mmCIF file of the C-alpha atoms, coordinates in Angstrom:
data_MODEL
# 
_entry.id   MODEL 
# 
loop_
_atom_site.group_PDB 
_atom_site.id 
_atom_site.type_symbol 
_atom_site.label_atom_id 
_atom_site.label_alt_id 
_atom_site.label_comp_id 
_atom_site.label_asym_id 
_atom_site.label_entity_id 
_atom_site.label_seq_id 
_atom_site.pdbx_PDB_ins_code 
_atom_site.Cartn_x 
_atom_site.Cartn_y 
_atom_site.Cartn_z 
_atom_site.occupancy 
_atom_site.B_iso_or_equiv 
_atom_site.pdbx_formal_charge 
_atom_site.auth_seq_id 
_atom_site.auth_comp_id 
_atom_site.auth_asym_id 
_atom_site.auth_atom_id 
_atom_site.pdbx_PDB_model_num 
ATOM 1   C CA . MET A 1 1   ? 0.000   0.000  0.000  1.00 0.00 ? 1   MET A CA 1 
ATOM 2   C CA . ALA A 1 2   ? 1.288   3.477  -0.854 1.00 0.00 ? 2   ALA A CA 1 
ATOM 3   C CA . LEU A 1 3   ? 2.475   5.754  1.932  1.00 0.00 ? 3   LEU A CA 1 
ATOM 4   C CA . HIS A 1 4   ? -0.407  8.201  1.454  1.00 0.00 ? 4   HIS A CA 1 
ATOM 5   C CA . ASN A 1 5   ? -2.896  5.310  1.782  1.00 0.00 ? 5   ASN A CA 1 
ATOM 6   C CA . ASP A 1 6   ? -1.195  4.155  5.004  1.00 0.00 ? 6   ASP A CA 1 
ATOM 7   C CA . ARG A 1 7   ? -1.317  7.734  6.321  1.00 0.00 ? 7   ARG A CA 1 
ATOM 8   C CA . GLY A 1 8   ? -5.004  7.991  5.425  1.00 0.00 ? 8   GLY A CA 1 
ATOM 9   C CA . LYS A 1 9   ? -5.918  4.752  7.212  1.00 0.00 ? 9   LYS A CA 1 
ATOM 10  C CA . PHE A 1 10  ? -3.895  5.788  10.259 1.00 0.00 ? 10  PHE A CA 1 
ATOM 11  C CA . GLY A 1 11  ? -5.658  9.157  10.199 1.00 0.00 ? 11  GLY A CA 1 
ATOM 12  C CA . GLU A 1 12  ? -9.031  7.410  10.198 1.00 0.00 ? 12  GLU A CA 1 
ATOM 13  C CA . GLU A 1 13  ? -7.962  5.320  13.203 1.00 0.00 ? 13  GLU A CA 1 
ATOM 14  C CA . LEU A 1 14  ? -6.909  8.499  15.045 1.00 0.00 ? 14  LEU A CA 1 
ATOM 15  C CA . ALA A 1 15  ? -10.230 10.112 14.150 1.00 0.00 ? 15  ALA A CA 1 
ATOM 16  C CA . VAL A 1 16  ? -12.188 7.153  15.570 1.00 0.00 ? 16  VAL A CA 1 
ATOM 17  C CA . GLN A 1 17  ? -10.214 7.345  18.827 1.00 0.00 ? 17  GLN A CA 1 
ATOM 18  C CA . PHE A 1 18  ? -10.775 11.104 18.989 1.00 0.00 ? 18  PHE A CA 1 
ATOM 19  C CA . LEU A 1 19  ? -14.525 10.740 18.417 1.00 0.00 ? 19  LEU A CA 1 
ATOM 20  C CA . GLU A 1 20  ? -14.955 7.941  20.958 1.00 0.00 ? 20  GLU A CA 1 
ATOM 21  C CA . LYS A 1 21  ? -13.041 9.954  23.539 1.00 0.00 ? 21  LYS A CA 1 
ATOM 22  C CA . ASN A 1 22  ? -15.461 12.830 22.890 1.00 0.00 ? 22  ASN A CA 1 
ATOM 23  C CA . GLY A 1 23  ? -18.627 10.782 23.400 1.00 0.00 ? 23  GLY A CA 1 
ATOM 24  C CA . TYR A 1 24  ? -19.466 9.658  19.867 1.00 0.00 ? 24  TYR A CA 1 
ATOM 25  C CA . GLU A 1 25  ? -20.737 6.178  19.105 1.00 0.00 ? 25  GLU A CA 1 
ATOM 26  C CA . ILE A 1 26  ? -19.197 4.803  15.913 1.00 0.00 ? 26  ILE A CA 1 
ATOM 27  C CA . LEU A 1 27  ? -21.904 3.248  13.742 1.00 0.00 ? 27  LEU A CA 1 
ATOM 28  C CA . ASP A 1 28  ? -19.979 2.433  10.561 1.00 0.00 ? 28  ASP A CA 1 
ATOM 29  C CA . LEU A 1 29  ? -16.557 2.804  8.993  1.00 0.00 ? 29  LEU A CA 1 
ATOM 30  C CA . ASN A 1 30  ? -15.900 3.199  5.271  1.00 0.00 ? 30  ASN A CA 1 
ATOM 31  C CA . TRP A 1 31  ? -19.583 2.868  4.377  1.00 0.00 ? 31  TRP A CA 1 
ATOM 32  C CA . GLU A 1 32  ? -20.042 2.708  0.607  1.00 0.00 ? 32  GLU A CA 1 
ATOM 33  C CA . TYR A 1 33  ? -22.926 3.495  -1.679 1.00 0.00 ? 33  TYR A CA 1 
ATOM 34  C CA . ARG A 1 34  ? -22.389 3.573  -5.437 1.00 0.00 ? 34  ARG A CA 1 
ATOM 35  C CA . LYS A 1 35  ? -19.268 5.695  -6.016 1.00 0.00 ? 35  LYS A CA 1 
ATOM 36  C CA . ALA A 1 36  ? -19.321 7.319  -2.580 1.00 0.00 ? 36  ALA A CA 1 
ATOM 37  C CA . GLU A 1 37  ? -17.592 6.285  0.608  1.00 0.00 ? 37  GLU A CA 1 
ATOM 38  C CA . ILE A 1 38  ? -18.271 7.812  3.997  1.00 0.00 ? 38  ILE A CA 1 
ATOM 39  C CA . ASP A 1 39  ? -15.193 7.443  6.197  1.00 0.00 ? 39  ASP A CA 1 
ATOM 40  C CA . ILE A 1 40  ? -17.033 7.456  9.532  1.00 0.00 ? 40  ILE A CA 1 
ATOM 41  C CA . VAL A 1 41  ? -20.695 7.400  10.490 1.00 0.00 ? 41  VAL A CA 1 
ATOM 42  C CA . ALA A 1 42  ? -21.125 8.323  14.139 1.00 0.00 ? 42  ALA A CA 1 
ATOM 43  C CA . LEU A 1 43  ? -23.935 9.151  16.534 1.00 0.00 ? 43  LEU A CA 1 
ATOM 44  C CA . LYS A 1 44  ? -23.999 11.781 19.256 1.00 0.00 ? 44  LYS A CA 1 
ATOM 45  C CA . ASP A 1 45  ? -27.076 13.202 20.989 1.00 0.00 ? 45  ASP A CA 1 
ATOM 46  C CA . ASN A 1 46  ? -29.441 11.577 18.441 1.00 0.00 ? 46  ASN A CA 1 
ATOM 47  C CA . THR A 1 47  ? -27.548 13.277 15.599 1.00 0.00 ? 47  THR A CA 1 
ATOM 48  C CA . ILE A 1 48  ? -26.017 11.115 12.899 1.00 0.00 ? 48  ILE A CA 1 
ATOM 49  C CA . CYS A 1 49  ? -22.705 12.588 11.794 1.00 0.00 ? 49  CYS A CA 1 
ATOM 50  C CA . PHE A 1 50  ? -21.267 11.721 8.408  1.00 0.00 ? 50  PHE A CA 1 
ATOM 51  C CA . ILE A 1 51  ? -17.567 12.391 8.781  1.00 0.00 ? 51  ILE A CA 1 
ATOM 52  C CA . GLU A 1 52  ? -14.917 12.803 6.110  1.00 0.00 ? 52  GLU A CA 1 
ATOM 53  C CA . VAL A 1 53  ? -11.349 12.404 7.374  1.00 0.00 ? 53  VAL A CA 1 
ATOM 54  C CA . LYS A 1 54  ? -8.529  14.220 5.589  1.00 0.00 ? 54  LYS A CA 1 
ATOM 55  C CA . THR A 1 55  ? -4.960  13.480 6.673  1.00 0.00 ? 55  THR A CA 1 
ATOM 56  C CA . ARG A 1 56  ? -1.920  15.304 5.359  1.00 0.00 ? 56  ARG A CA 1 
ATOM 57  C CA . SER A 1 57  ? 1.727   15.501 6.355  1.00 0.00 ? 57  SER A CA 1 
ATOM 58  C CA . GLY A 1 58  ? 1.752   19.276 6.191  1.00 0.00 ? 58  GLY A CA 1 
ATOM 59  C CA . THR A 1 59  ? -0.050  22.366 4.983  1.00 0.00 ? 59  THR A CA 1 
ATOM 60  C CA . GLY A 1 60  ? 2.160   23.239 2.003  1.00 0.00 ? 60  GLY A CA 1 
ATOM 61  C CA . PHE A 1 61  ? -0.756  22.686 -0.381 1.00 0.00 ? 61  PHE A CA 1 
ATOM 62  C CA . GLY A 1 62  ? -3.413  23.997 2.022  1.00 0.00 ? 62  GLY A CA 1 
ATOM 63  C CA . MET A 1 63  ? -5.300  22.751 5.029  1.00 0.00 ? 63  MET A CA 1 
ATOM 64  C CA . PRO A 1 64  ? -6.579  19.164 4.742  1.00 0.00 ? 64  PRO A CA 1 
ATOM 65  C CA . GLU A 1 65  ? -10.239 20.197 4.932  1.00 0.00 ? 65  GLU A CA 1 
ATOM 66  C CA . THR A 1 66  ? -9.919  22.271 1.756  1.00 0.00 ? 66  THR A CA 1 
ATOM 67  C CA . PHE A 1 67  ? -9.633  19.026 -0.206 1.00 0.00 ? 67  PHE A CA 1 
ATOM 68  C CA . VAL A 1 68  ? -13.302 18.134 0.398  1.00 0.00 ? 68  VAL A CA 1 
ATOM 69  C CA . GLU A 1 69  ? -14.503 19.673 -2.835 1.00 0.00 ? 69  GLU A CA 1 
ATOM 70  C CA . GLU A 1 70  ? -18.067 20.161 -4.076 1.00 0.00 ? 70  GLU A CA 1 
ATOM 71  C CA . LYS A 1 71  ? -18.147 16.882 -6.054 1.00 0.00 ? 71  LYS A CA 1 
ATOM 72  C CA . LYS A 1 72  ? -17.062 14.935 -2.950 1.00 0.00 ? 72  LYS A CA 1 
ATOM 73  C CA . GLN A 1 73  ? -19.729 16.712 -0.892 1.00 0.00 ? 73  GLN A CA 1 
ATOM 74  C CA . GLU A 1 74  ? -22.399 15.726 -3.427 1.00 0.00 ? 74  GLU A CA 1 
ATOM 75  C CA . LEU A 1 75  ? -21.300 12.081 -3.282 1.00 0.00 ? 75  LEU A CA 1 
ATOM 76  C CA . LEU A 1 76  ? -21.329 12.146 0.526  1.00 0.00 ? 76  LEU A CA 1 
ATOM 77  C CA . GLU A 1 77  ? -24.849 13.591 0.518  1.00 0.00 ? 77  GLU A CA 1 
ATOM 78  C CA . LEU A 1 78  ? -26.029 10.897 -1.896 1.00 0.00 ? 78  LEU A CA 1 
ATOM 79  C CA . ALA A 1 79  ? -24.580 8.141  0.290  1.00 0.00 ? 79  ALA A CA 1 
ATOM 80  C CA . ALA A 1 80  ? -25.936 9.774  3.451  1.00 0.00 ? 80  ALA A CA 1 
ATOM 81  C CA . ASP A 1 81  ? -29.459 9.867  1.994  1.00 0.00 ? 81  ASP A CA 1 
ATOM 82  C CA . GLU A 1 82  ? -29.293 6.131  1.336  1.00 0.00 ? 82  GLU A CA 1 
ATOM 83  C CA . TYR A 1 83  ? -27.854 5.445  4.793  1.00 0.00 ? 83  TYR A CA 1 
ATOM 84  C CA . LEU A 1 84  ? -30.644 7.426  6.455  1.00 0.00 ? 84  LEU A CA 1 
ATOM 85  C CA . HIS A 1 85  ? -33.252 5.594  4.383  1.00 0.00 ? 85  HIS A CA 1 
ATOM 86  C CA . ILE A 1 86  ? -31.875 2.176  5.346  1.00 0.00 ? 86  ILE A CA 1 
ATOM 87  C CA . MET A 1 87  ? -31.521 3.071  9.034  1.00 0.00 ? 87  MET A CA 1 
ATOM 88  C CA . GLU A 1 88  ? -34.886 4.874  9.192  1.00 0.00 ? 88  GLU A CA 1 
ATOM 89  C CA . HIS A 1 89  ? -33.225 7.653  11.203 1.00 0.00 ? 89  HIS A CA 1 
ATOM 90  C CA . THR A 1 90  ? -35.577 10.478 12.176 1.00 0.00 ? 90  THR A CA 1 
ATOM 91  C CA . GLY A 1 91  ? -33.198 12.633 14.205 1.00 0.00 ? 91  GLY A CA 1 
ATOM 92  C CA . ASP A 1 92  ? -30.811 15.350 13.155 1.00 0.00 ? 92  ASP A CA 1 
ATOM 93  C CA . VAL A 1 93  ? -28.028 14.921 10.617 1.00 0.00 ? 93  VAL A CA 1 
ATOM 94  C CA . ARG A 1 94  ? -24.816 16.798 9.946  1.00 0.00 ? 94  ARG A CA 1 
ATOM 95  C CA . PHE A 1 95  ? -21.678 16.565 7.842  1.00 0.00 ? 95  PHE A CA 1 
ATOM 96  C CA . ASP A 1 96  ? -18.331 16.986 9.588  1.00 0.00 ? 96  ASP A CA 1 
ATOM 97  C CA . ILE A 1 97  ? -14.704 16.978 8.542  1.00 0.00 ? 97  ILE A CA 1 
ATOM 98  C CA . ILE A 1 98  ? -11.856 15.796 10.710 1.00 0.00 ? 98  ILE A CA 1 
ATOM 99  C CA . SER A 1 99  ? -8.646  17.418 9.554  1.00 0.00 ? 99  SER A CA 1 
ATOM 100 C CA . ILE A 1 100 ? -5.417  15.738 10.625 1.00 0.00 ? 100 ILE A CA 1 
ATOM 101 C CA . ILE A 1 101 ? -1.903  17.027 10.128 1.00 0.00 ? 101 ILE A CA 1 
ATOM 102 C CA . LEU A 1 102 ? 0.418   14.154 10.873 1.00 0.00 ? 102 LEU A CA 1 
ATOM 103 C CA . ASN A 1 103 ? 4.181   14.547 10.643 1.00 0.00 ? 103 ASN A CA 1 
ATOM 104 C CA . ASN A 1 104 ? 7.339   13.526 12.482 1.00 0.00 ? 104 ASN A CA 1 
ATOM 105 C CA . ILE A 1 105 ? 7.030   16.393 14.962 1.00 0.00 ? 105 ILE A CA 1 
ATOM 106 C CA . SER A 1 106 ? 3.376   16.428 15.976 1.00 0.00 ? 106 SER A CA 1 
ATOM 107 C CA . THR A 1 107 ? -0.187  15.363 15.293 1.00 0.00 ? 107 THR A CA 1 
ATOM 108 C CA . GLU A 1 108 ? -2.888  18.018 15.031 1.00 0.00 ? 108 GLU A CA 1 
ATOM 109 C CA . ILE A 1 109 ? -6.551  16.976 14.947 1.00 0.00 ? 109 ILE A CA 1 
ATOM 110 C CA . THR A 1 110 ? -9.276  19.508 14.148 1.00 0.00 ? 110 THR A CA 1 
ATOM 111 C CA . HIS A 1 111 ? -12.958 18.556 14.188 1.00 0.00 ? 111 HIS A CA 1 
ATOM 112 C CA . LEU A 1 112 ? -15.077 20.832 12.007 1.00 0.00 ? 112 LEU A CA 1 
ATOM 113 C CA . GLU A 1 113 ? -18.771 20.294 12.671 1.00 0.00 ? 113 GLU A CA 1 
ATOM 114 C CA . ASP A 1 114 ? -21.683 20.895 10.304 1.00 0.00 ? 114 ASP A CA 1 
ATOM 115 C CA . VAL A 1 115 ? -19.480 22.117 7.461  1.00 0.00 ? 115 VAL A CA 1 
ATOM 116 C CA . PHE A 1 116 ? -21.850 21.588 4.534  1.00 0.00 ? 116 PHE A CA 1 
# 
């Protein structure tokens, strides 16, 4: 597996730990529908959170969250609609991004809630 794929998977593991430590229940990981994949589906306070995790080694090309472009958001919304239909969820819903900067010096995790 390529280094960026390893970094991405490790970032997702860090995100799960971060969410659990902050009171989220993890419902699904890497949930797929058609061409869309939702990295993490979590529940907190009757709100289902569809979470995209972006992990980078630095900010030379911008902050990790800036890489969740409009097309990706549309795919996430499509997958989320199907997930909600299957689960018959009637509570609130939001889309979050967990931005992780992971390098040899430090790890920085930022949780952006309700971003689109």
